[in-house]
XYZ file of C-alpha atoms in Angstrom:
99
model
C -46.377 -8.036 32.041
C -45.805 -5.753 35.034
C -43.435 -3.713 32.578
C -46.219 -3.398 30.350
C -49.105 -2.778 32.622
C -46.487 0.218 33.933
C -46.036 1.584 30.212
C -42.547 0.515 30.154
C -42.848 -0.921 26.528
C -39.222 -1.391 25.868
C -38.868 -3.537 28.639
C -42.003 -5.378 28.021
C -41.178 -5.883 24.394
C -37.941 -7.425 25.226
C -39.397 -9.810 27.538
C -42.484 -10.827 25.286
C -40.020 -11.460 22.346
C -37.565 -13.855 24.860
C -40.991 -15.565 25.663
C -41.657 -16.003 21.977
C -38.079 -17.376 21.588
C -38.826 -20.049 23.881
C -42.256 -20.507 22.848
C -43.207 -19.346 19.212
C -46.724 -20.804 19.209
C -47.607 -18.408 22.285
C -50.388 -16.276 21.005
C -50.506 -14.188 24.372
C -46.957 -13.025 24.268
C -47.424 -12.322 20.434
C -50.581 -10.277 21.259
C -48.818 -8.273 24.312
C -45.430 -7.882 21.982
C -47.493 -6.189 19.105
C -49.331 -3.953 21.797
C -45.914 -2.909 22.933
C -44.963 -1.810 19.507
C -48.385 0.043 19.274
C -47.458 1.558 22.710
C -44.120 2.772 21.601
C -45.619 4.291 18.477
C -47.652 6.410 20.464
C -45.019 7.483 22.976
C -42.684 8.373 20.020
C -45.354 10.350 18.477
C -46.183 12.208 21.800
C -42.428 13.071 22.459
C -42.161 14.351 18.772
C -45.379 16.668 19.089
C -43.914 17.785 22.623
C -40.639 18.257 21.709
C -41.668 20.433 18.382
C -44.002 22.796 20.847
C -41.073 23.070 23.210
C -38.587 24.075 20.709
C -41.188 26.533 19.229
C -41.881 28.405 22.710
C -38.062 28.367 23.707
C -37.998 25.717 26.233
C -34.876 24.031 24.431
C -34.136 21.773 27.587
C -37.377 20.326 27.348
C -37.448 19.996 23.736
C -33.932 18.147 23.824
C -35.239 15.902 26.093
C -38.143 14.847 24.001
C -36.125 14.162 21.146
C -33.658 12.262 23.193
C -36.331 9.871 24.483
C -37.619 9.322 20.669
C -34.009 8.224 19.991
C -34.291 5.890 23.026
C -37.622 4.447 22.059
C -36.112 3.818 18.317
C -32.776 2.647 19.379
C -33.528 -0.724 17.482
C -34.333 1.435 14.458
C -32.547 4.071 13.549
C -33.571 4.302 10.172
C -37.165 4.995 11.117
C -38.243 8.351 9.720
C -39.287 9.351 13.091
C -36.003 8.829 14.484
C -34.110 10.581 11.577
C -36.398 13.536 12.473
C -35.651 13.626 16.082
C -31.900 13.334 15.412
C -32.093 16.300 12.803
C -34.068 18.397 15.554
C -31.736 17.755 17.917
C -28.514 18.624 15.434
C -30.505 21.718 15.054
C -30.711 22.594 18.719
C -27.233 21.790 19.268
C -26.181 24.331 16.212
C -28.183 26.994 18.104
C -26.228 26.281 21.109
C -29.200 25.432 23.091
C -29.054 21.564 23.073
C-alpha cells in the first residue's frame, strides 16, 4: 500500500497481483490493482504529452526521457498503441541524432 500511496504504481500493482495469487477473493487487493492500472494509464498519458511538447520545443533530452518512461511503464504490454508511439518517437529522435 505504501508504494501505491507514493505513486509507484508498477511496484504496487505487482504486490497487489501477488496478493491476489495468494487470496483471489481479496476484493481490496483487486480494487487497488485496478486503481494502479488507472494510475499507470494517467502517467503514460502525461509522459507522452510532455514528451511531445518537449520535442516540439527542442528539448530533445527531456523528450527522450519522457518517451523512455512510457516504455518502462508499459513494459508488460509492448503491443499497446501508446508504447508503439513512444518507441516511434524515440526512433525519430535518434535518427535526428538527438536521442
